[in-house]
PDB file of C-alpha atoms in Angstrom:
ATOM      1  CA  MET A   1       0.080  -8.104  34.330  1.00 51.00           C
ATOM      2  CA  ASN A   2      -0.973 -10.208  31.145  1.00 58.00           C
ATOM      3  CA  THR A   3      -4.031  -8.583  30.677  1.00 61.00           C
ATOM      4  CA  PHE A   4      -2.327  -5.466  30.772  1.00 57.00           C
ATOM      5  CA  MET A   5       0.876  -6.467  28.438  1.00 54.00           C
ATOM      6  CA  ARG A   6      -1.454  -7.912  26.141  1.00 61.00           C
ATOM      7  CA  ARG A   7      -3.940  -4.783  26.291  1.00 62.00           C
ATOM      8  CA  LEU A   8      -0.413  -2.766  26.329  1.00 58.00           C
ATOM      9  CA  GLY A   9       1.018  -5.241  22.994  1.00 61.00           C
ATOM     10  CA  ALA A  10      -2.740  -4.299  21.071  1.00 66.00           C
ATOM     11  CA  LEU A  11      -1.891  -0.477  21.186  1.00 76.00           C
ATOM     12  CA  SER A  12       1.791  -0.739  20.720  1.00 80.00           C
ATOM     13  CA  PRO A  13       1.619   0.590  17.207  1.00 85.00           C
ATOM     14  CA  VAL A  14      -1.671   3.376  18.025  1.00 88.00           C
ATOM     15  CA  ILE A  15       1.483   4.577  20.834  1.00 87.00           C
ATOM     16  CA  THR A  16       4.129   4.793  18.034  1.00 86.00           C
ATOM     17  CA  PHE A  17       2.518   6.564  16.128  1.00 91.00           C
ATOM     18  CA  LEU A  18       1.337   9.120  18.277  1.00 92.00           C
ATOM     19  CA  ALA A  19       4.771   9.018  19.593  1.00 90.00           C
ATOM     20  CA  MET A  20       7.500   9.439  17.040  1.00 90.00           C
ATOM     21  CA  PHE A  21       3.822  12.548  15.283  1.00 94.00           C
ATOM     22  CA  LEU A  22       4.541  14.269  19.123  1.00 95.00           C
ATOM     23  CA  PHE A  23       7.962  13.776  18.389  1.00 92.00           C
ATOM     24  CA  PHE A  24       8.328  16.066  14.948  1.00 92.00           C
ATOM     25  CA  ALA A  25       5.455  18.312  16.059  1.00 93.00           C
ATOM     26  CA  LEU A  26       7.683  19.226  18.882  1.00 92.00           C
ATOM     27  CA  ILE A  27      11.147  20.266  17.164  1.00 90.00           C
ATOM     28  CA  SER A  28       8.746  21.599  14.031  1.00 87.00           C
ATOM     29  CA  ASP A  29       7.844  24.802  13.878  1.00 87.00           C
ATOM     30  CA  THR A  30       6.487  23.524  10.141  1.00 88.00           C
ATOM     31  CA  PHE A  31       5.463  20.082  10.692  1.00 91.00           C
ATOM     32  CA  LEU A  32       1.851  21.297  11.787  1.00 90.00           C
ATOM     33  CA  SER A  33       0.421  23.157   9.516  1.00 88.00           C
ATOM     34  CA  SER A  34      -2.614  22.176   6.689  1.00 83.00           C
ATOM     35  CA  GLU A  35       0.029  22.132   3.913  1.00 87.00           C
ATOM     36  CA  ASN A  36       2.303  19.561   5.431  1.00 91.00           C
ATOM     37  CA  LEU A  37      -0.174  16.841   6.449  1.00 91.00           C
ATOM     38  CA  LEU A  38      -2.158  16.616   3.992  1.00 90.00           C
ATOM     39  CA  ASN A  39       1.129  16.128   1.496  1.00 92.00           C
ATOM     40  CA  ILE A  40       1.262  13.159   4.658  1.00 93.00           C
ATOM     41  CA  LEU A  41      -1.800  12.335   2.762  1.00 93.00           C
ATOM     42  CA  ARG A  42      -0.905  12.909  -0.310  1.00 93.00           C
ATOM     43  CA  GLN A  43       2.076  11.274  -0.896  1.00 92.00           C
ATOM     44  CA  ASN A  44       1.209   7.468   1.213  1.00 95.00           C
ATOM     45  CA  SER A  45      -2.498   7.486  -0.588  1.00 96.00           C
ATOM     46  CA  ALA A  46      -0.597   5.235  -3.230  1.00 96.00           C
ATOM     47  CA  LEU A  47       0.883   3.552  -0.155  1.00 96.00           C
ATOM     48  CA  ALA A  48      -1.683   2.718   1.343  1.00 97.00           C
ATOM     49  CA  VAL A  49      -4.377   1.328  -1.563  1.00 97.00           C
ATOM     50  CA  MET A  50      -0.654  -1.121  -2.063  1.00 97.00           C
ATOM     51  CA  ALA A  51      -0.937  -2.294   1.691  1.00 97.00           C
ATOM     52  CA  VAL A  52      -4.077  -3.322   1.023  1.00 97.00           C
ATOM     53  CA  GLY A  53      -3.441  -6.535  -0.644  1.00 97.00           C
ATOM     54  CA  MET A  54      -1.031  -6.834   1.047  1.00 97.00           C
ATOM     55  CA  THR A  55      -3.040  -7.095   4.237  1.00 97.00           C
ATOM     56  CA  LEU A  56      -4.505  -9.781   2.936  1.00 97.00           C
ATOM     57  CA  VAL A  57      -1.062 -11.794   1.891  1.00 97.00           C
ATOM     58  CA  LEU A  58      -0.097 -11.460   4.846  1.00 95.00           C
ATOM     59  CA  LEU A  59      -2.269 -12.166   6.379  1.00 96.00           C
ATOM     60  CA  ILE A  60      -3.211 -16.015   4.883  1.00 95.00           C
ATOM     61  CA  GLY A  61       0.518 -16.365   6.219  1.00 92.00           C
ATOM     62  CA  GLU A  62       2.373 -16.014   2.324  1.00 95.00           C
ATOM     63  CA  ILE A  63       4.324 -12.454   1.218  1.00 95.00           C
ATOM     64  CA  ASP A  64       4.415 -10.968  -2.057  1.00 96.00           C
ATOM     65  CA  LEU A  65       7.769  -8.837  -3.944  1.00 95.00           C
ATOM     66  CA  SER A  66       5.974  -8.808  -6.704  1.00 96.00           C
ATOM     67  CA  VAL A  67       3.814  -5.252  -5.795  1.00 96.00           C
ATOM     68  CA  GLU A  68       6.356  -3.214  -7.202  1.00 96.00           C
ATOM     69  CA  GLY A  69       6.549  -4.852 -10.010  1.00 96.00           C
ATOM     70  CA  MET A  70       3.614  -4.700 -11.006  1.00 97.00           C
ATOM     71  CA  ALA A  71       2.809  -1.211 -10.286  1.00 97.00           C
ATOM     72  CA  ILE A  72       5.650   0.062 -11.878  1.00 96.00           C
ATOM     73  CA  LEU A  73       3.308  -2.715 -15.119  1.00 97.00           C
ATOM     74  CA  ALA A  74       0.284  -1.090 -14.490  1.00 97.00           C
ATOM     75  CA  GLY A  75       1.645   2.284 -14.844  1.00 96.00           C
ATOM     76  CA  VAL A  76       3.686   1.964 -17.685  1.00 96.00           C
ATOM     77  CA  THR A  77       0.536  -0.476 -19.442  1.00 97.00           C
ATOM     78  CA  THR A  78      -1.642   2.790 -18.717  1.00 97.00           C
ATOM     79  CA  ALA A  79       0.567   5.803 -19.980  1.00 96.00           C
ATOM     80  CA  ALA A  80       1.830   3.513 -23.189  1.00 96.00           C
ATOM     81  CA  LEU A  81      -2.155   2.746 -24.139  1.00 96.00           C
ATOM     82  CA  TYR A  82      -3.584   5.777 -23.725  1.00 96.00           C
ATOM     83  CA  GLN A  83      -0.395   7.188 -25.599  1.00 94.00           C
ATOM     84  CA  VAL A  84      -1.565   5.229 -28.692  1.00 93.00           C
ATOM     85  CA  LEU A  85      -5.604   5.860 -27.663  1.00 93.00           C
ATOM     86  CA  SER A  86      -4.749   9.397 -28.129  1.00 91.00           C
ATOM     87  CA  ALA A  87      -4.137   9.746 -31.528  1.00 87.00           C
ATOM     88  CA  ASN A  88      -7.190   8.869 -32.331  1.00 83.00           C
ATOM     89  CA  ALA A  89      -9.329  11.885 -32.559  1.00 75.00           C
ATOM     90  CA  GLY A  90     -12.331   9.299 -32.814  1.00 82.00           C
ATOM     91  CA  LEU A  91     -12.698   7.208 -29.982  1.00 87.00           C
ATOM     92  CA  PRO A  92     -14.754   9.341 -27.397  1.00 90.00           C
ATOM     93  CA  ALA A  93     -12.183  11.338 -23.939  1.00 89.00           C
ATOM     94  CA  VAL A  94     -14.260   8.233 -21.320  1.00 92.00           C
ATOM     95  CA  VAL A  95     -12.829   4.955 -24.194  1.00 93.00           C
ATOM     96  CA  VAL A  96      -9.761   6.776 -24.242  1.00 93.00           C
ATOM     97  CA  GLN A  97      -8.836   7.414 -20.871  1.00 94.00           C
ATOM     98  CA  GLY A  98     -10.879   4.288 -19.186  1.00 95.00           C
ATOM     99  CA  VAL A  99      -9.605   1.224 -21.542  1.00 96.00           C
ATOM    100  CA  PRO A 100      -5.787   1.772 -20.248  1.00 96.00           C
ATOM    101  CA  ILE A 101      -6.854   2.423 -16.866  1.00 97.00           C
ATOM    102  CA  LEU A 102      -8.719  -1.092 -17.334  1.00 97.00           C
ATOM    103  CA  ALA A 103      -6.385  -2.658 -19.463  1.00 97.00           C
ATOM    104  CA  ALA A 104      -3.359  -2.426 -16.659  1.00 97.00           C
ATOM    105  CA  LEU A 105      -5.540  -3.876 -13.670  1.00 97.00           C
ATOM    106  CA  VAL A 106      -6.707  -6.952 -15.606  1.00 97.00           C
ATOM    107  CA  VAL A 107      -3.057  -7.898 -16.670  1.00 97.00           C
ATOM    108  CA  ALA A 108      -1.890  -7.553 -13.296  1.00 97.00           C
ATOM    109  CA  LEU A 109      -4.985  -9.997 -12.296  1.00 97.00           C
ATOM    110  CA  LEU A 110      -3.752 -12.472 -15.087  1.00 97.00           C
ATOM    111  CA  PHE A 111      -0.872 -12.486 -13.244  1.00 97.00           C
ATOM    112  CA  GLY A 112      -1.803 -12.546  -9.919  1.00 97.00           C
ATOM    113  CA  LEU A 113      -3.934 -15.430 -10.936  1.00 97.00           C
ATOM    114  CA  VAL A 114      -0.011 -16.828 -11.927  1.00 97.00           C
ATOM    115  CA  THR A 115       1.274 -16.077  -8.735  1.00 96.00           C
ATOM    116  CA  GLY A 116      -1.915 -17.347  -6.718  1.00 96.00           C
ATOM    117  CA  SER A 117      -2.500 -21.139  -8.752  1.00 95.00           C
ATOM    118  CA  GLY A 118       1.317 -21.263  -8.646  1.00 95.00           C
ATOM    119  CA  THR A 119       1.711 -20.444  -4.316  1.00 95.00           C
ATOM    120  CA  ALA A 120      -1.505 -22.619  -3.005  1.00 94.00           C
ATOM    121  CA  ARG A 121      -2.375 -25.044  -6.283  1.00 92.00           C
ATOM    122  CA  LEU A 122       2.008 -25.954  -7.307  1.00 93.00           C
ATOM    123  CA  GLY A 123       4.008 -25.762  -3.699  1.00 91.00           C
ATOM    124  CA  VAL A 124       6.394 -23.488  -5.405  1.00 94.00           C
ATOM    125  CA  PRO A 125       7.206 -20.555  -2.157  1.00 94.00           C
ATOM    126  CA  SER A 126       5.386 -17.303  -2.646  1.00 94.00           C
ATOM    127  CA  PHE A 127       8.826 -16.100  -1.525  1.00 92.00           C
ATOM    128  CA  MET A 128      10.271 -17.503  -4.712  1.00 95.00           C
ATOM    129  CA  MET A 129       7.010 -17.086  -6.543  1.00 96.00           C
ATOM    130  CA  THR A 130       7.147 -13.144  -6.415  1.00 96.00           C
ATOM    131  CA  LEU A 131      10.302 -12.705  -6.749  1.00 95.00           C
ATOM    132  CA  SER A 132      10.425 -14.246 -10.130  1.00 96.00           C
ATOM    133  CA  MET A 133       6.663 -12.038 -10.786  1.00 96.00           C
ATOM    134  CA  LEU A 134       8.443  -9.060  -9.276  1.00 96.00           C
ATOM    135  CA  LEU A 135      11.193  -9.701 -12.406  1.00 95.00           C
ATOM    136  CA  ILE A 136       9.336 -10.606 -14.869  1.00 96.00           C
ATOM    137  CA  THR A 137       6.861  -7.699 -14.831  1.00 96.00           C
ATOM    138  CA  LYS A 138       9.724  -5.048 -14.168  1.00 95.00           C
ATOM    139  CA  GLY A 139      11.320  -6.691 -17.840  1.00 95.00           C
ATOM    140  CA  ILE A 140       8.433  -5.957 -19.668  1.00 96.00           C
ATOM    141  CA  ALA A 141       7.809  -2.557 -18.448  1.00 96.00           C
ATOM    142  CA  LEU A 142      11.558  -2.316 -19.321  1.00 95.00           C
ATOM    143  CA  ARG A 143      10.588  -3.624 -22.497  1.00 94.00           C
ATOM    144  CA  ILE A 144       7.230  -1.121 -23.479  1.00 94.00           C
ATOM    145  CA  THR A 145       9.040   2.047 -22.342  1.00 93.00           C
ATOM    146  CA  ARG A 146      12.875   1.181 -23.634  1.00 90.00           C
ATOM    147  CA  GLY A 147      13.892   3.150 -21.455  1.00 87.00           C
ATOM    148  CA  SER A 148      12.742   6.270 -21.810  1.00 92.00           C
ATOM    149  CA  PRO A 149       9.562   7.686 -19.288  1.00 93.00           C
ATOM    150  CA  ILE A 150       5.890   8.831 -20.983  1.00 93.00           C
ATOM    151  CA  PHE A 151       4.387  11.069 -20.428  1.00 92.00           C
ATOM    152  CA  ASP A 152       1.501  11.268 -22.268  1.00 91.00           C
ATOM    153  CA  ILE A 153      -1.138  10.391 -18.623  1.00 94.00           C
ATOM    154  CA  PRO A 154      -4.896  10.713 -18.942  1.00 95.00           C
ATOM    155  CA  PRO A 155      -6.469  13.755 -17.423  1.00 95.00           C
ATOM    156  CA  VAL A 156      -8.662  11.757 -15.269  1.00 96.00           C
ATOM    157  CA  LEU A 157      -5.224  10.696 -13.150  1.00 96.00           C
ATOM    158  CA  SER A 158      -3.114  13.844 -13.251  1.00 95.00           C
ATOM    159  CA  PHE A 159      -6.471  15.427 -12.341  1.00 95.00           C
ATOM    160  CA  ILE A 160      -6.965  12.878  -8.959  1.00 95.00           C
ATOM    161  CA  GLY A 161      -2.773  13.012  -7.772  1.00 93.00           C
ATOM    162  CA  ASN A 162      -2.381  16.610  -8.120  1.00 91.00           C
ATOM    163  CA  LYS A 163      -6.355  18.130  -7.259  1.00 91.00           C
ATOM    164  CA  SER A 164      -8.334  18.619  -3.349  1.00 89.00           C
ATOM    165  CA  TRP A 165     -11.246  18.305  -2.931  1.00 87.00           C
ATOM    166  CA  ARG A 166     -12.589  21.812  -0.974  1.00 80.00           C
ATOM    167  CA  VAL A 167     -14.548  20.055   1.694  1.00 73.00           C
ATOM    168  CA  VAL A 168     -15.050  23.659   4.298  1.00 69.00           C
ATOM    169  CA  THR A 169     -13.961  26.509   4.649  1.00 66.00           C
ATOM    170  CA  PHE A 170     -12.891  29.626   8.031  1.00 63.00           C
ATOM    171  CA  GLY A 171     -12.213  32.399   7.131  1.00 62.00           C
ATOM    172  CA  ASN A 172      -9.100  32.591   4.838  1.00 65.00           C
ATOM    173  CA  THR A 173      -7.971  28.839   5.390  1.00 66.00           C
ATOM    174  CA  ALA A 174      -9.689  26.605   3.270  1.00 68.00           C
ATOM    175  CA  ILE A 175      -9.900  22.310   4.691  1.00 76.00           C
ATOM    176  CA  GLU A 176      -9.101  20.765   1.974  1.00 83.00           C
ATOM    177  CA  ILE A 177      -8.879  16.475   1.330  1.00 89.00           C
ATOM    178  CA  PRO A 178      -7.742  15.356  -2.149  1.00 92.00           C
ATOM    179  CA  TYR A 179      -8.775  13.270  -4.072  1.00 95.00           C
ATOM    180  CA  ILE A 180      -6.628  10.572  -3.844  1.00 96.00           C
ATOM    181  CA  THR A 181      -6.592   9.853  -0.104  1.00 96.00           C
ATOM    182  CA  MET A 182     -10.476   9.556  -0.944  1.00 96.00           C
ATOM    183  CA  VAL A 183      -9.903   7.303  -2.853  1.00 97.00           C
ATOM    184  CA  ALA A 184      -7.460   5.241  -1.144  1.00 97.00           C
ATOM    185  CA  ALA A 185     -10.420   5.417   1.363  1.00 97.00           C
ATOM    186  CA  VAL A 186     -12.422   3.751  -0.664  1.00 97.00           C
ATOM    187  CA  PHE A 187     -10.504  -0.010  -0.978  1.00 97.00           C
ATOM    188  CA  LEU A 188      -9.326   0.221   2.731  1.00 97.00           C
ATOM    189  CA  VAL A 189     -13.348   0.519   3.140  1.00 97.00           C
ATOM    190  CA  MET A 190     -13.649  -1.897   1.515  1.00 97.00           C
ATOM    191  CA  ALA A 191     -11.157  -4.232   2.262  1.00 97.00           C
ATOM    192  CA  PHE A 192     -11.763  -3.951   6.520  1.00 97.00           C
ATOM    193  CA  ILE A 193     -16.316  -3.923   5.282  1.00 97.00           C
ATOM    194  CA  VAL A 194     -15.231  -7.995   3.394  1.00 96.00           C
ATOM    195  CA  LEU A 195     -13.105  -8.878   6.810  1.00 96.00           C
ATOM    196  CA  ARG A 196     -15.222  -7.852   9.357  1.00 95.00           C
ATOM    197  CA  PHE A 197     -18.282  -9.267   8.128  1.00 95.00           C
ATOM    198  CA  THR A 198     -18.058 -11.172   5.927  1.00 95.00           C
ATOM    199  CA  ARG A 199     -16.942 -15.850   5.631  1.00 95.00           C
ATOM    200  CA  PHE A 200     -14.914 -14.800   3.210  1.00 95.00           C
ATOM    201  CA  GLY A 201     -12.683 -12.465   5.482  1.00 95.00           C
ATOM    202  CA  ARG A 202     -13.464 -14.933   8.573  1.00 95.00           C
ATOM    203  CA  HIS A 203     -11.774 -17.540   5.800  1.00 96.00           C
ATOM    204  CA  ILE A 204      -9.196 -15.457   5.487  1.00 96.00           C
ATOM    205  CA  TYR A 205      -8.435 -15.183   9.192  1.00 95.00           C
ATOM    206  CA  ALA A 206      -8.798 -19.312   9.468  1.00 95.00           C
ATOM    207  CA  ALA A 207      -6.724 -20.558   6.920  1.00 94.00           C
ATOM    208  CA  GLY A 208      -3.836 -17.862   8.562  1.00 93.00           C
ATOM    209  CA  GLY A 209      -4.234 -18.881  11.783  1.00 90.00           C
ATOM    210  CA  SER A 210      -4.440 -22.167  11.172  1.00 91.00           C
ATOM    211  CA  ARG A 211      -4.458 -24.686   7.174  1.00 91.00           C
ATOM    212  CA  VAL A 212      -4.929 -28.088   8.438  1.00 91.00           C
ATOM    213  CA  ALA A 213      -7.400 -26.867  11.056  1.00 93.00           C
ATOM    214  CA  ALA A 214      -8.876 -24.798   7.929  1.00 93.00           C
ATOM    215  CA  GLU A 215      -9.365 -27.585   6.117  1.00 92.00           C
ATOM    216  CA  LEU A 216     -10.903 -29.922   8.076  1.00 90.00           C
ATOM    217  CA  SER A 217     -13.579 -27.700   8.806  1.00 91.00           C
ATOM    218  CA  GLY A 218     -14.097 -27.786   5.415  1.00 92.00           C
ATOM    219  CA  ILE A 219     -12.937 -24.043   3.778  1.00 93.00           C
ATOM    220  CA  ASN A 220     -11.272 -24.455   0.440  1.00 94.00           C
ATOM    221  CA  VAL A 221      -7.983 -22.932   1.511  1.00 94.00           C
ATOM    222  CA  LYS A 222      -6.345 -23.245  -2.117  1.00 94.00           C
ATOM    223  CA  TRP A 223      -9.044 -20.105  -3.032  1.00 95.00           C
ATOM    224  CA  VAL A 224      -8.544 -18.515   0.469  1.00 95.00           C
ATOM    225  CA  THR A 225      -4.763 -18.635  -0.499  1.00 95.00           C
ATOM    226  CA  THR A 226      -5.243 -18.342  -4.537  1.00 96.00           C
ATOM    227  CA  ILE A 227      -7.400 -15.144  -4.681  1.00 96.00           C
ATOM    228  CA  PRO A 228      -5.019 -12.286  -1.675  1.00 97.00           C
ATOM    229  CA  PHE A 229      -2.348 -12.653  -4.189  1.00 97.00           C
ATOM    230  CA  CYS A 230      -5.324 -11.861  -7.040  1.00 97.00           C
ATOM    231  CA  VAL A 231      -6.507  -9.152  -5.089  1.00 97.00           C
ATOM    232  CA  CYS A 232      -2.682  -7.335  -3.972  1.00 97.00           C
ATOM    233  CA  SER A 233      -1.718  -7.401  -7.288  1.00 97.00           C
ATOM    234  CA  VAL A 234      -4.739  -5.355  -8.437  1.00 98.00           C
ATOM    235  CA  THR A 235      -4.462  -3.182  -6.094  1.00 98.00           C
ATOM    236  CA  ALA A 236      -0.636  -3.010  -6.464  1.00 97.00           C
ATOM    237  CA  ALA A 237      -1.816  -2.164  -9.817  1.00 97.00           C
ATOM    238  CA  PHE A 238      -3.720   0.444  -8.837  1.00 97.00           C
ATOM    239  CA  ALA A 239      -1.585   2.655  -6.730  1.00 97.00           C
ATOM    240  CA  GLY A 240       0.924   2.046  -9.799  1.00 97.00           C
ATOM    241  CA  ILE A 241      -2.064   3.841 -11.903  1.00 97.00           C
ATOM    242  CA  LEU A 242      -2.702   6.490  -8.969  1.00 97.00           C
ATOM    243  CA  LEU A 243       1.257   7.505  -8.370  1.00 96.00           C
ATOM    244  CA  ILE A 244       1.771   8.261 -12.343  1.00 96.00           C
ATOM    245  CA  GLY A 245      -1.404  10.544 -12.233  1.00 94.00           C
ATOM    246  CA  ARG A 246       0.356  12.542  -9.617  1.00 93.00           C
ATOM    247  CA  LEU A 247       3.899  12.313 -10.410  1.00 92.00           C
ATOM    248  CA  GLY A 248       2.857  12.961 -14.605  1.00 92.00           C
ATOM    249  CA  SER A 249       4.922  10.220 -15.674  1.00 93.00           C
ATOM    250  CA  ALA A 250       5.467   6.718 -16.228  1.00 93.00           C
ATOM    251  CA  GLN A 251       8.566   4.413 -15.925  1.00 92.00           C
ATOM    252  CA  SER A 252      10.194   1.604 -16.077  1.00 89.00           C
ATOM    253  CA  GLY A 253      11.909   2.169 -12.762  1.00 84.00           C
ATOM    254  CA  GLY A 254      11.579   5.535  -9.597  1.00 79.00           C
ATOM    255  CA  LEU A 255       9.550   3.074  -6.936  1.00 84.00           C
ATOM    256  CA  ASP A 256      13.216   1.724  -5.765  1.00 80.00           C
ATOM    257  CA  ASN A 257      11.456   1.599  -1.845  1.00 85.00           C
ATOM    258  CA  MET A 258       8.091   0.491  -2.700  1.00 91.00           C
ATOM    259  CA  LEU A 259       7.886  -2.936  -2.243  1.00 92.00           C
ATOM    260  CA  ILE A 260      10.324  -1.941   1.626  1.00 90.00           C
ATOM    261  CA  GLN A 261       7.103   0.400   2.207  1.00 91.00           C
ATOM    262  CA  CYS A 262       4.586  -1.813   1.431  1.00 94.00           C
ATOM    263  CA  VAL A 263       5.162  -4.493   3.712  1.00 92.00           C
ATOM    264  CA  SER A 264       6.667  -2.290   6.536  1.00 89.00           C
ATOM    265  CA  ALA A 265       3.336  -0.331   6.763  1.00 91.00           C
ATOM    266  CA  VAL A 266       1.298  -3.685   7.855  1.00 93.00           C
ATOM    267  CA  VAL A 267       4.426  -5.045  10.062  1.00 89.00           C
ATOM    268  CA  LEU A 268       3.811  -1.701  11.416  1.00 87.00           C
ATOM    269  CA  GLY A 269      -0.086  -1.429  11.884  1.00 89.00           C
ATOM    270  CA  GLY A 270       0.632  -4.357  14.377  1.00 85.00           C
ATOM    271  CA  THR A 271      -0.333  -7.231  11.251  1.00 89.00           C
ATOM    272  CA  SER A 272       1.135 -10.370  11.585  1.00 85.00           C
ATOM    273  CA  LEU A 273       4.585 -11.708   9.194  1.00 84.00           C
ATOM    274  CA  PHE A 274       3.082 -15.763   9.791  1.00 85.00           C
ATOM    275  CA  GLY A 275      -1.036 -14.465   9.080  1.00 87.00           C
ATOM    276  CA  GLY A 276      -3.488 -15.358  11.385  1.00 86.00           C
ATOM    277  CA  LYS A 277      -3.131 -11.657  12.721  1.00 87.00           C
ATOM    278  CA  GLY A 278      -3.835  -7.542  12.110  1.00 89.00           C
ATOM    279  CA  GLY A 279      -5.770  -6.067   9.359  1.00 92.00           C
ATOM    280  CA  ILE A 280      -7.053  -3.256   8.164  1.00 96.00           C
ATOM    281  CA  ALA A 281      -6.653  -0.698  11.139  1.00 94.00           C
ATOM    282  CA  ASN A 282      -3.643  -1.661  11.554  1.00 92.00           C
ATOM    283  CA  THR A 283      -2.456  -0.901   8.461  1.00 95.00           C
ATOM    284  CA  VAL A 284      -3.868   2.301   8.570  1.00 96.00           C
ATOM    285  CA  ILE A 285      -2.085   3.220  11.435  1.00 94.00           C
ATOM    286  CA  GLY A 286       1.267   1.448  10.178  1.00 93.00           C
ATOM    287  CA  VAL A 287       1.081   4.262   6.828  1.00 95.00           C
ATOM    288  CA  LEU A 288       0.326   7.100   8.500  1.00 95.00           C
ATOM    289  CA  THR A 289       3.731   6.069  10.631  1.00 92.00           C
ATOM    290  CA  LEU A 290       5.287   5.484   8.049  1.00 91.00           C
ATOM    291  CA  GLY A 291       4.876   9.206   6.026  1.00 93.00           C
ATOM    292  CA  VAL A 292       5.379  10.687   9.422  1.00 93.00           C
ATOM    293  CA  LEU A 293       8.609   9.103   9.545  1.00 90.00           C
ATOM    294  CA  TYR A 294      10.159   9.415   6.846  1.00 88.00           C
ATOM    295  CA  ASN A 295       7.858  12.748   5.887  1.00 91.00           C
ATOM    296  CA  GLY A 296       9.213  14.253   9.210  1.00 90.00           C
ATOM    297  CA  LEU A 297      12.405  13.605   9.702  1.00 87.00           C
ATOM    298  CA  ASN A 298      12.271  16.121   5.460  1.00 86.00           C
ATOM    299  CA  HIS A 299      11.582  18.215   9.153  1.00 85.00           C
ATOM    300  CA  VAL A 300      14.826  18.331  10.827  1.00 82.00           C
ATOM    301  CA  GLN A 301      18.100  19.102   9.900  1.00 73.00           C
ATOM    302  CA  ILE A 302      20.088  16.215   9.677  1.00 75.00           C
ATOM    303  CA  ASP A 303      23.094  14.799   7.481  1.00 74.00           C
ATOM    304  CA  ILE A 304      21.323  14.097   4.117  1.00 77.00           C
ATOM    305  CA  TYR A 305      23.887  11.091   3.720  1.00 76.00           C
ATOM    306  CA  LEU A 306      22.881   9.852   7.182  1.00 79.00           C
ATOM    307  CA  LYS A 307      18.787  10.340   6.008  1.00 75.00           C
ATOM    308  CA  ASP A 308      18.356   6.882   5.041  1.00 80.00           C
ATOM    309  CA  ALA A 309      20.137   5.069   7.737  1.00 85.00           C
ATOM    310  CA  ILE A 310      18.522   7.192  10.074  1.00 80.00           C
ATOM    311  CA  SER A 311      14.689   6.635   8.655  1.00 78.00           C
ATOM    312  CA  GLY A 312      15.698   3.110   8.792  1.00 83.00           C
ATOM    313  CA  THR A 313      17.419   2.960  12.311  1.00 85.00           C
ATOM    314  CA  ILE A 314      13.761   4.396  12.864  1.00 79.00           C
ATOM    315  CA  LEU A 315      12.066   2.041  11.156  1.00 79.00           C
ATOM    316  CA  MET A 316      13.534  -0.992  12.415  1.00 84.00           C
ATOM    317  CA  ALA A 317      13.599  -0.831  16.125  1.00 82.00           C
ATOM    318  CA  ALA A 318       9.131   0.219  15.637  1.00 77.00           C
ATOM    319  CA  LEU A 319       8.966  -2.502  13.479  1.00 75.00           C
ATOM    320  CA  VAL A 320      11.018  -5.031  16.685  1.00 80.00           C
ATOM    321  CA  LEU A 321       8.938  -3.058  19.779  1.00 75.00           C
ATOM    322  CA  ASN A 322       5.458  -3.732  17.394  1.00 69.00           C
ATOM    323  CA  VAL A 323       6.420  -8.129  16.855  1.00 70.00           C
ATOM    324  CA  THR A 324       7.521  -8.635  20.861  1.00 74.00           C
ATOM    325  CA  MET A 325       3.984  -6.772  21.265  1.00 68.00           C
ATOM    326  CA  SER A 326       2.440  -8.677  19.397  1.00 65.00           C
ATOM    327  CA  ARG A 327       3.346 -12.004  20.050  1.00 66.00           C
ATOM    328  CA  ILE A 328       3.332 -11.384  23.685  1.00 64.00           C
ATOM    329  CA  ARG A 329      -0.075  -9.846  23.168  1.00 60.00           C
ATOM    330  CA  GLY A 330      -0.957 -13.964  21.671  1.00 58.00           C
ATOM    331  CA  ASN A 331       0.791 -15.293  24.586  1.00 54.00           C
TER     332      ASN A 331
END
């Protein structure tokens, strides 16, 4: 019986995803259309990139509340710098489009280093450290934009955010993969390899399971705690950069639900909030589950004013189920 419950606990995120997918497929005639399925991938690819960093942070038993602000600041920084550089006709296109993106990622890395160092070395709780960073990043973004959207976006980002690669064509049907989804897949695969096959990945799981035991085994827990915050800031920034390409503008708001969606996706997949359990495969399932939920509700005839309440109720039930089954699996 105990073995069965452990296996059920391990499979609960997959069961949740399949149940939700089948439910919307049965009650909606348009949910299973190829266009809609591609839409789910495209709409959630930036979230998947952001969730990579959040997965690492949760695995060490911490949390990063600044991802929303980091995404906004990166998008605004990229657009603002591109606006300045594009006014200089003598600069090569690779500089005009590449430098703003690189600068935004470097800024995010520095902010992540500050956050990670404050948590790992000064002992400031990550909740408060990253909450402060959320306010800082959103405040800087607001100062840059002065509340007005920036519509000058590097063309390469618009291309990645809205175009697809046609893999194969069957008669009148074409199978396409959005470029933004391919970018997200690269991040997910790289993180999977790091966590599964490298010493650093093993150190993250060890520190998340027990920091005292990790320190006694010779692991530099301070660095192992700091680096995930740096990665999380960079992935959040990259997600924000991808989003301005998909949306066509950069502004100091508009991502109000990104933080809760990011944390929910990672936890929905089965990664523990208490550290040491989970991984990138879990995050992929969580992102897809969240994407199916929000997309599926758009295909159901429900009161628009009740949509948020219904999605929140379903999300809460799924989270409670997965966390409960995860604890059963751990016993």
